[in-house]
mmCIF file of C-alpha atoms in Angstrom:
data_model
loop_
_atom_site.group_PDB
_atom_site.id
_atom_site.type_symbol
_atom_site.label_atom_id
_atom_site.label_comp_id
_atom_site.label_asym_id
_atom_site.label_seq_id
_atom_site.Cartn_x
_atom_site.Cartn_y
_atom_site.Cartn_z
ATOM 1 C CA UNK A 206 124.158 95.117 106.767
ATOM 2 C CA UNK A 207 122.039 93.926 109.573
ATOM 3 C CA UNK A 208 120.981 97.666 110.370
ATOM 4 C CA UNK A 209 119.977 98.215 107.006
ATOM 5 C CA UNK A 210 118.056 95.008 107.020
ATOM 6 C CA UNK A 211 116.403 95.899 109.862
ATOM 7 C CA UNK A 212 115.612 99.349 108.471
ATOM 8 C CA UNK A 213 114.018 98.333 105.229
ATOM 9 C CA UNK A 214 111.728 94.772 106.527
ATOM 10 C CA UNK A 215 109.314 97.537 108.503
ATOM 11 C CA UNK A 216 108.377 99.683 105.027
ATOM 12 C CA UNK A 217 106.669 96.108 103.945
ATOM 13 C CA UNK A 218 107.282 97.005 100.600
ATOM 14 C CA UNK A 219 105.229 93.560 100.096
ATOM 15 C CA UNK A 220 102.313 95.562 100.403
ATOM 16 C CA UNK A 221 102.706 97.443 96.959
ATOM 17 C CA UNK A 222 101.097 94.333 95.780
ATOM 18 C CA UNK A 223 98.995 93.289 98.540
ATOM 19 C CA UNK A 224 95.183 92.181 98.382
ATOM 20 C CA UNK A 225 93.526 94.237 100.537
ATOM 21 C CA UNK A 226 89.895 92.454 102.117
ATOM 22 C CA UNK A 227 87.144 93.856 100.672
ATOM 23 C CA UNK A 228 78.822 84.334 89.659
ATOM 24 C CA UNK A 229 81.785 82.784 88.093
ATOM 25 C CA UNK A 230 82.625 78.582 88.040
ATOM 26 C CA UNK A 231 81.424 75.857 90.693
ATOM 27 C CA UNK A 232 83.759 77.066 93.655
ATOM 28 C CA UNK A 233 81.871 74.479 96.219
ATOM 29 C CA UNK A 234 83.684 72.352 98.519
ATOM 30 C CA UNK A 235 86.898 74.136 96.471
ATOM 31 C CA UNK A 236 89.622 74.751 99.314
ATOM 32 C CA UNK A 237 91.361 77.676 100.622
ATOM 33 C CA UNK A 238 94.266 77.730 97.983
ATOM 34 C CA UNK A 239 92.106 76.544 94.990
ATOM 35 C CA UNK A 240 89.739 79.826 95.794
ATOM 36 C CA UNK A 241 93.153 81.632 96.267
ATOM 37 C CA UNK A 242 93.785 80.853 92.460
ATOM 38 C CA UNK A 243 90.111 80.941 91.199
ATOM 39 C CA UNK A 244 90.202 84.249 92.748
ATOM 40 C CA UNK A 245 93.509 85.644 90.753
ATOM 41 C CA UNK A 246 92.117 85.041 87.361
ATOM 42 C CA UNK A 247 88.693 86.456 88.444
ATOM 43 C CA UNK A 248 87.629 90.017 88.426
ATOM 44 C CA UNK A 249 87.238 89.539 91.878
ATOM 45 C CA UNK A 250 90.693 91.610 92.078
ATOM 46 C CA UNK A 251 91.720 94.533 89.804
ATOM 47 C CA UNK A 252 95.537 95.992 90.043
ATOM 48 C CA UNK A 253 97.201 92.329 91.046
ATOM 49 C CA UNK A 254 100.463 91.916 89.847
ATOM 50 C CA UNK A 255 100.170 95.613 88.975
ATOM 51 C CA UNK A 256 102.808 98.285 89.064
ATOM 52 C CA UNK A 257 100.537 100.010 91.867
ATOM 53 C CA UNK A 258 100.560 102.083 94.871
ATOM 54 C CA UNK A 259 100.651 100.490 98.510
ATOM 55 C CA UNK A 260 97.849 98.955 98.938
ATOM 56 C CA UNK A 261 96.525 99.536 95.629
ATOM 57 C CA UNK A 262 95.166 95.950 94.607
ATOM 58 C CA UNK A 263 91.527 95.961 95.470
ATOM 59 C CA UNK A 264 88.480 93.790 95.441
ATOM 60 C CA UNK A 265 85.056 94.127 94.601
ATOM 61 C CA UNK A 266 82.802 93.431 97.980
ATOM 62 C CA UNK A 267 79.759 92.253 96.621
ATOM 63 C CA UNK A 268 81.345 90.107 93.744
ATOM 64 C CA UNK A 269 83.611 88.465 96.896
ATOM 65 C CA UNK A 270 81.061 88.083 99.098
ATOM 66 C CA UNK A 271 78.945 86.218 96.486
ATOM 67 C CA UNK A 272 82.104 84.001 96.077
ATOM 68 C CA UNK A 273 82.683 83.074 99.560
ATOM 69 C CA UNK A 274 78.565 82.115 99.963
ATOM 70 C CA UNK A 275 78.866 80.111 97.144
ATOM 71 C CA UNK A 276 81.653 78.450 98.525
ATOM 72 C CA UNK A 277 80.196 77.667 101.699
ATOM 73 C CA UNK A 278 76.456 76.961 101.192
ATOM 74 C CA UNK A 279 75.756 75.805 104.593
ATOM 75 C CA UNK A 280 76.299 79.184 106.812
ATOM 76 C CA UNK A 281 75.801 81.663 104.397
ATOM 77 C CA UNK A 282 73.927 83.407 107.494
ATOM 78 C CA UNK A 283 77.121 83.453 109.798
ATOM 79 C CA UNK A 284 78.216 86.543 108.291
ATOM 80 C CA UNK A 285 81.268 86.008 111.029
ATOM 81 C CA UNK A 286 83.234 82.761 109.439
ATOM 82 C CA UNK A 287 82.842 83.675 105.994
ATOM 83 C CA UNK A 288 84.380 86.634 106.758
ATOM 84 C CA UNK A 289 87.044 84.447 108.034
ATOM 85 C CA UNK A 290 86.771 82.288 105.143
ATOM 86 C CA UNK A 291 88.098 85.277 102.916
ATOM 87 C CA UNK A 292 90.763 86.340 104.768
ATOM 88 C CA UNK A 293 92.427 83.300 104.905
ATOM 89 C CA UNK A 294 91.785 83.417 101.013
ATOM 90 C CA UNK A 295 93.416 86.900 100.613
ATOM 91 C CA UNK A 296 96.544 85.624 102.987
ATOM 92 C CA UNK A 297 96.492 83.066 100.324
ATOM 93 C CA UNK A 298 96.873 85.272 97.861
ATOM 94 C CA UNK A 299 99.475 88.076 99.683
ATOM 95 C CA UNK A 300 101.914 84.986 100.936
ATOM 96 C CA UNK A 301 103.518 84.881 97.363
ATOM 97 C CA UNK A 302 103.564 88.079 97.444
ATOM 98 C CA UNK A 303 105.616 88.781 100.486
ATOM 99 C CA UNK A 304 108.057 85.625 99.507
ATOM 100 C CA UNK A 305 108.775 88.209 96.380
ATOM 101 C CA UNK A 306 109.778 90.895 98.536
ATOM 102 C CA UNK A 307 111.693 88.812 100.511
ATOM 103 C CA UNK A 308 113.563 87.430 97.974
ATOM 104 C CA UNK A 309 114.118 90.873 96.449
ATOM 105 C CA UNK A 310 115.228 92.442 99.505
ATOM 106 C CA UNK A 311 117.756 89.675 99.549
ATOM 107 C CA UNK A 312 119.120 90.803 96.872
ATOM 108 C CA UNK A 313 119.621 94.317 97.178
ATOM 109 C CA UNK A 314 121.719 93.311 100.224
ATOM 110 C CA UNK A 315 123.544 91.120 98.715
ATOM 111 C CA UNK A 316 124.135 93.482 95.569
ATOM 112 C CA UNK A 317 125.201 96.500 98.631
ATOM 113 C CA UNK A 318 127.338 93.987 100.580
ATOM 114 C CA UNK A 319 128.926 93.088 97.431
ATOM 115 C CA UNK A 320 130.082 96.597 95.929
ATOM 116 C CA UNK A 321 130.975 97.621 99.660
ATOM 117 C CA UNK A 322 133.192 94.620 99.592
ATOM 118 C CA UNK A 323 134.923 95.158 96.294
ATOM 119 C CA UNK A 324 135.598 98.841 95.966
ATOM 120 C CA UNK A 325 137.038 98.680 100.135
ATOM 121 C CA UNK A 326 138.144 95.318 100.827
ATOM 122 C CA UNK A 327 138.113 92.852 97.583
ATOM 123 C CA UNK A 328 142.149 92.401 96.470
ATOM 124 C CA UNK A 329 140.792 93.083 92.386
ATOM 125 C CA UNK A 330 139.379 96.106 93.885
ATOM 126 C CA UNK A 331 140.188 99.797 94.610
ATOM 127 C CA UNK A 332 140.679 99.064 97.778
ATOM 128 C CA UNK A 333 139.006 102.423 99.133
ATOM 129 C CA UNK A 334 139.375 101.578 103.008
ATOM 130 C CA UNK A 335 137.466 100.616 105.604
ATOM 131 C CA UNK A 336 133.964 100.860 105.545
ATOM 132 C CA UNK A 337 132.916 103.991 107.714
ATOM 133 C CA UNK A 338 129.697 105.111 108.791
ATOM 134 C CA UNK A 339 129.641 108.116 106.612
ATOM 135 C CA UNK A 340 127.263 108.802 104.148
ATOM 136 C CA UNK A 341 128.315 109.135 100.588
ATOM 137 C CA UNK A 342 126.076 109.812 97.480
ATOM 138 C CA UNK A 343 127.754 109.280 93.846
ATOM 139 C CA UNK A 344 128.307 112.159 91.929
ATOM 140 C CA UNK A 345 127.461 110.430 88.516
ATOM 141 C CA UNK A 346 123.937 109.481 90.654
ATOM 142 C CA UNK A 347 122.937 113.200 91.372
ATOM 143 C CA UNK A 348 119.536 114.075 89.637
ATOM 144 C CA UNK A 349 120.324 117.072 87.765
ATOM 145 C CA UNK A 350 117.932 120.098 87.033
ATOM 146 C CA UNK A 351 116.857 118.823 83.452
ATOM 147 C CA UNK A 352 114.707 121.838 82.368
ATOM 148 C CA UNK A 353 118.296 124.054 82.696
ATOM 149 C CA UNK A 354 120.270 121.069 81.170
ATOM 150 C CA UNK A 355 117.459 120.518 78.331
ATOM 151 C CA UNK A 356 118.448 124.389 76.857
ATOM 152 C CA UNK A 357 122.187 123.513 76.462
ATOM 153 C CA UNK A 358 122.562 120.075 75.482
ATOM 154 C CA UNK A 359 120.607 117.728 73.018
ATOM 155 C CA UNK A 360 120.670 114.329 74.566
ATOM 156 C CA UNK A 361 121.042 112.970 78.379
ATOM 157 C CA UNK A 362 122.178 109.808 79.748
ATOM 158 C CA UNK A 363 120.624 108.825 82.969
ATOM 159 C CA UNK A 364 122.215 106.464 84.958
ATOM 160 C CA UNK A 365 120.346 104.080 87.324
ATOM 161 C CA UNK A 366 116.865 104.596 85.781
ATOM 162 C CA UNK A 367 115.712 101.976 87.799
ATOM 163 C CA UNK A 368 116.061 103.508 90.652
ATOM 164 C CA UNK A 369 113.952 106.341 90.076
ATOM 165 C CA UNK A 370 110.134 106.588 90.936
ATOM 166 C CA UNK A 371 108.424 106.353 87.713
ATOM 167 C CA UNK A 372 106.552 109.516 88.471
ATOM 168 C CA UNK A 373 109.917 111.507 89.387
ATOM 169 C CA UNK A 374 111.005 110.535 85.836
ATOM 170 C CA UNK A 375 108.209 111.661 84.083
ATOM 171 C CA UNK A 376 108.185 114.833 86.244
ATOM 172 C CA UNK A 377 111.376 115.564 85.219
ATOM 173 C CA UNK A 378 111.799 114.774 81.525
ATOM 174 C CA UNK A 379 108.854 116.465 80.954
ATOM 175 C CA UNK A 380 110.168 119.451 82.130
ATOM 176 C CA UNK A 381 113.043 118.973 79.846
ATOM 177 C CA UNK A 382 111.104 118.503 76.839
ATOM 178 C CA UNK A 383 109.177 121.781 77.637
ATOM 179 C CA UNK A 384 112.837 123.342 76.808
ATOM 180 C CA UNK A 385 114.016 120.925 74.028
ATOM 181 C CA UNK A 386 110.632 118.933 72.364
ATOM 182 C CA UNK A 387 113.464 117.363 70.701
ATOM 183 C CA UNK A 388 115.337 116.017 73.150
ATOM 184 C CA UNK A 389 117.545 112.731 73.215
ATOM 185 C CA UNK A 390 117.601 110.406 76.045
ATOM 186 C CA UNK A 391 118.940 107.070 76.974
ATOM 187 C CA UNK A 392 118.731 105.336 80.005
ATOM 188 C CA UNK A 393 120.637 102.413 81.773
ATOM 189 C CA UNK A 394 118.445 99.789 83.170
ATOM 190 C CA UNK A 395 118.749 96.754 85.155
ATOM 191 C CA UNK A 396 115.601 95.847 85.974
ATOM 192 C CA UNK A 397 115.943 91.593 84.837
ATOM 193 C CA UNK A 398 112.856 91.698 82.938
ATOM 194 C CA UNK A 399 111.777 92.503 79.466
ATOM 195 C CA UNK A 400 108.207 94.065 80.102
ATOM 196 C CA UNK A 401 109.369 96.275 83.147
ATOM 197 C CA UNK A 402 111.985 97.830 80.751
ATOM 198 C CA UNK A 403 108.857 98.393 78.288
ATOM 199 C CA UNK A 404 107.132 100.306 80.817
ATOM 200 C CA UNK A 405 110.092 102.120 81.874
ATOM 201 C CA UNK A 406 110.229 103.138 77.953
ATOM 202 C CA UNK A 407 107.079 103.778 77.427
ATOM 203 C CA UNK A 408 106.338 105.730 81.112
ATOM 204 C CA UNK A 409 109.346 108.096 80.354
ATOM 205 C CA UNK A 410 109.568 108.098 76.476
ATOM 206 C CA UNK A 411 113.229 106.531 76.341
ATOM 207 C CA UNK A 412 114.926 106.367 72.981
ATOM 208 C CA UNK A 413 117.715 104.083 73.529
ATOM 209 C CA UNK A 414 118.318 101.592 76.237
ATOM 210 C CA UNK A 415 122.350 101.703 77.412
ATOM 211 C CA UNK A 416 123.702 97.972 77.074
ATOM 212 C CA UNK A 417 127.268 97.188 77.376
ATOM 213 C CA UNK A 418 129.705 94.404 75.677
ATOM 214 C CA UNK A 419 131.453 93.591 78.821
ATOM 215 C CA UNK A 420 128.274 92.511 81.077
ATOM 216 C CA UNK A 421 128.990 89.210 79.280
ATOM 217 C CA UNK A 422 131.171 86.694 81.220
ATOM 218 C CA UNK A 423 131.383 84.544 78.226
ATOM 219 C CA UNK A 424 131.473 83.785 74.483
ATOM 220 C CA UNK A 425 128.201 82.258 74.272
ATOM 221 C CA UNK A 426 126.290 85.856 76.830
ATOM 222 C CA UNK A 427 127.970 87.903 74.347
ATOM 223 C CA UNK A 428 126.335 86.521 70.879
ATOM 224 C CA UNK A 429 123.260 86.137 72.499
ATOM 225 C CA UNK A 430 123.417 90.031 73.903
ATOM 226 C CA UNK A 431 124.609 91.116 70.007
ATOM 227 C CA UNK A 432 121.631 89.392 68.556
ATOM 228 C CA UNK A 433 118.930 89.914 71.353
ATOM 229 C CA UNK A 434 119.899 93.830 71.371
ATOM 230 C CA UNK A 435 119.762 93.684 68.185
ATOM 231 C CA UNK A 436 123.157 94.725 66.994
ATOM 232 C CA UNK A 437 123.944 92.058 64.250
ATOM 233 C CA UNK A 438 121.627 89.829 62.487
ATOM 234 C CA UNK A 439 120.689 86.423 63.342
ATOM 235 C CA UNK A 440 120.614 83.799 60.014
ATOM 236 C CA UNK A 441 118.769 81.719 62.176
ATOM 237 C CA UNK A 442 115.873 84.112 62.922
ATOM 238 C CA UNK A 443 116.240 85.481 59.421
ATOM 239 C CA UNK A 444 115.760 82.366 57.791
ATOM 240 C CA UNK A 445 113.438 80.316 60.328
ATOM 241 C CA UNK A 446 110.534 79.653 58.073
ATOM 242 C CA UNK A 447 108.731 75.873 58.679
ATOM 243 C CA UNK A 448 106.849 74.114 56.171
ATOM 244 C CA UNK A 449 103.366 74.034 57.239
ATOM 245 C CA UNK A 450 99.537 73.487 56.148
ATOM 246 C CA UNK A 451 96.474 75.789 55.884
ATOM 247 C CA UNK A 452 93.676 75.134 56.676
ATOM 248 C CA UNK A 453 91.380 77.591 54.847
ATOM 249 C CA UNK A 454 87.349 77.913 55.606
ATOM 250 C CA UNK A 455 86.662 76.094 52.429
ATOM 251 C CA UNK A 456 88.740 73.473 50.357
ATOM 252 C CA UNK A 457 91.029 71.058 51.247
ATOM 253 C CA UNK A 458 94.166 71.954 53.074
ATOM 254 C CA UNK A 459 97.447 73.176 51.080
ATOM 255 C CA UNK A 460 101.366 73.535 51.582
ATOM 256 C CA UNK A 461 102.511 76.693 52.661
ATOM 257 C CA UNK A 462 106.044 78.257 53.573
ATOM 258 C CA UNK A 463 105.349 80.241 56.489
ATOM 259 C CA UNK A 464 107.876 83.296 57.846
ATOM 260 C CA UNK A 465 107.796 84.644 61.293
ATOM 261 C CA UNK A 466 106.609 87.993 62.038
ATOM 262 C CA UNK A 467 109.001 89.313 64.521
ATOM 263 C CA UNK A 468 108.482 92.244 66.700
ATOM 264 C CA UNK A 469 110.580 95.353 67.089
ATOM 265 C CA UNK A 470 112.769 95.600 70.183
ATOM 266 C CA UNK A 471 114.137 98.700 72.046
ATOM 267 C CA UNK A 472 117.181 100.840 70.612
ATOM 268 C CA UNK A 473 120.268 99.592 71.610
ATOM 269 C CA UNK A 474 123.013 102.108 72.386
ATOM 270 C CA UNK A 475 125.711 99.477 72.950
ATOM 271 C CA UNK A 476 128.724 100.613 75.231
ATOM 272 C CA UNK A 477 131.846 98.523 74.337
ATOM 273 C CA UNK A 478 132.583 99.322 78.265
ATOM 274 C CA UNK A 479 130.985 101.789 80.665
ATOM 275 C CA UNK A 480 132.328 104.198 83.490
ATOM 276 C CA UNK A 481 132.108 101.746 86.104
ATOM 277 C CA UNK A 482 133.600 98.338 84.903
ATOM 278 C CA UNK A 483 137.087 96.997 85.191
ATOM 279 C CA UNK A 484 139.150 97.173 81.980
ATOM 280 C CA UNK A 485 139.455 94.568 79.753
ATOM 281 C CA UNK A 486 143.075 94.564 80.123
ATOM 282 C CA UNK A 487 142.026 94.387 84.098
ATOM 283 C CA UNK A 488 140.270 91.356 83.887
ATOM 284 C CA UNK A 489 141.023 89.684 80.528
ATOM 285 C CA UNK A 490 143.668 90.561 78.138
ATOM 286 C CA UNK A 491 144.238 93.599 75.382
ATOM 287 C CA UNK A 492 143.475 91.060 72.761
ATOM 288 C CA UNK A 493 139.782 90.890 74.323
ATOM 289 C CA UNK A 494 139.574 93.918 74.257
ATOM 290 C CA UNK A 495 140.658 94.410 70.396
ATOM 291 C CA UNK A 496 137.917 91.696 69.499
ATOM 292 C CA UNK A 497 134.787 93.341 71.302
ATOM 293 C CA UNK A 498 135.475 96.402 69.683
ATOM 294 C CA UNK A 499 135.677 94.912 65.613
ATOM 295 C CA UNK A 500 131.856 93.615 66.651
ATOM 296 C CA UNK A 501 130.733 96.417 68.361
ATOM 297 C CA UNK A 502 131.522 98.459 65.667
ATOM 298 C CA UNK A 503 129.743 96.190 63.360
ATOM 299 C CA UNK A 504 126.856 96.608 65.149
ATOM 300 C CA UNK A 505 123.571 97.663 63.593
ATOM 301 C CA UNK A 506 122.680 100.569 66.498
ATOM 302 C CA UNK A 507 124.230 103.152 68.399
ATOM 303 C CA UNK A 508 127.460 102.822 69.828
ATOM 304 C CA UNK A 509 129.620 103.905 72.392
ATOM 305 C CA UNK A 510 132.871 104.236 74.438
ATOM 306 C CA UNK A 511 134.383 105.387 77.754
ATOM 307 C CA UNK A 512 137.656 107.235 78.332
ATOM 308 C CA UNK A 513 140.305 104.313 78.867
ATOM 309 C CA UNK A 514 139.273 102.148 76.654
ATOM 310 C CA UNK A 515 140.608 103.238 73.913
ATOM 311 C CA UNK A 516 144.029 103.548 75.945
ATOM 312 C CA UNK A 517 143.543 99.747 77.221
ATOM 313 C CA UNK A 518 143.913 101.495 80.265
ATOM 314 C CA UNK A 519 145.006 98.730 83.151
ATOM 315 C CA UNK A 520 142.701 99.602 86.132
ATOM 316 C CA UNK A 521 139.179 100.587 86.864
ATOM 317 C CA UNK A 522 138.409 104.242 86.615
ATOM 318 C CA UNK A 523 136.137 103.936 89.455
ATOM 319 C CA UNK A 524 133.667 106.831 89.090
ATOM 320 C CA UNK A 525 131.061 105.848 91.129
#
């Protein structure tokens, strides 16, 4: 773990969202962090916080240069310290930046240390040996030749969308939909965040986002993941209208009932288990496993299964 560590901190993946140096509200006597924020929700910057290319965040010279002299009214000759002056403001800028990546590059090596540990060593696991040096590639993660695969079948499910470069995707499934305009295709994504699984959808034209009954470790996870999906209806979102007043242009005020306007969501094509999670025999009981299934079914979306479950198979079919 401490080679791959050291392997990945010298890409400075950071720098995907890094400010690179380059008349708006009172900024004098403002300090270095202050102009740091002032400077965010500017358009000093465009592509901040951007899905972007290294170094893709930019600024606009003149309008920063303005900002700076305006900040520091007594040498706006020595070109040499307010030069200064902004790059301590972009480092102000970049430092949360590179805190991000730090924290997510924690995480990937926890997440690798983690599945290393439970498919060789973990006693629940299927205790695959000792951890070599060889290198291994899952079969289930090979990215297949879509514009053949688009001609014979009518739907794919990729596995690990996150994990492909946008642009890959798009060069890909476009491809496939030169061969099959109609095509299907649903995608599994972890990506922890509501808009980057938008942009995921919308980037690659998705049609149903994989989701799976046993990633919930508890009652309460799993009826918020059968609502939130949606798969069954919520009363309480259904009927959560509030008694309120309006205020029209003219007249007085009135009573009104007024009834949320909710947004659509992505498709759901909910797994009752996938390929690569323990059993629910494994880890719970067959009783569990009886009980997801009655609401799954229920659901109002897609649905799925994997070989096993069905069987209440006892053990993980490890296919990855």
């Amino acid at each position: 773990m401490t080679c791959l560590a050291a392997s990945i901190k010298p890409r400075n993946m950071w720098q995907v969202g890094k400010l690179c140096q380059s008349s708006g509200p009172d900024v004098a006597g403002k300090s270095i962090v202050a102009l740091a924020e002032i400077v965010k929700t500017s358009s000093v910057v465009a592509g901040l916080n951007e899905l972007n290319s290294r170094y893709g965040t930019r600024s606009d010279g003149e309008m920063a240069a303005g900002l700076i002299q305006a900040v520091s009214v007594n040498i706006v000759n020595d070109v040499d310290t307010l030069v200064e002056i902004w790059g301590r403001v972009v480092d102000a800028i970049n430092v949360p930046l590179y805190e991000e990546w730090e924290k997510d590059t924690k995480i990937a090596l926890d997440h690798v240390k983690d599945r290393l540990k439970y498919i060789r060593l973990d006693e629940n696991g299927p205790k695959l040996g000792e951890i070599s040096t060889r290198s291994l590639y899952g079969g289930d993660c090979v990215k297949l030749r879509y514009g053949i695969l688009a001609a014979t079948f009518d739907g794919f499910r990729i596995n690990n969308c996150h994990s492909i470069p946008a642009h890959v995707g798009v060069a890909m499934l476009d491809a496939a939909r030169l061969v099959n305009p109609d095509l299907y295709v649903c995608t599994e994504l972890f990506t922890g965040s509501e808009e980057m699984d938008l942009l995921f959808l919308q980037r690659l034209g998705i049609n149903s986002l994989v989701r799976e009954a046993g990633n919930a470790w508890d009652p309460k996870e799993f009826s918020r993941v059968i609502v939130d999906v949606p798969i069954i209806g919520s009363m309480d979102r259904v009927c959560s209208t509030s008694m309120e007043e309006l205020d029209p242009a003219k007249g007085p005020a009135r009573p009104c009932i007024v009834s949320p306007l909710n947004g659509s969501v992505p498709h759901a094509l909910m797994y009752d288990l996938t390929h690569d999670n323990e059993s629910y025999l494994d880890k719970r009981s067959a009783e569990h496993a009886l009980s997801v299934v009655g609401i799954v079914t229920f659901g109002y979306c897609a649905v799925a299964s994997v070989k096993g479950f069905d069987d209440l198979y006892p053990k993980l079919l490890n296919l990855v």
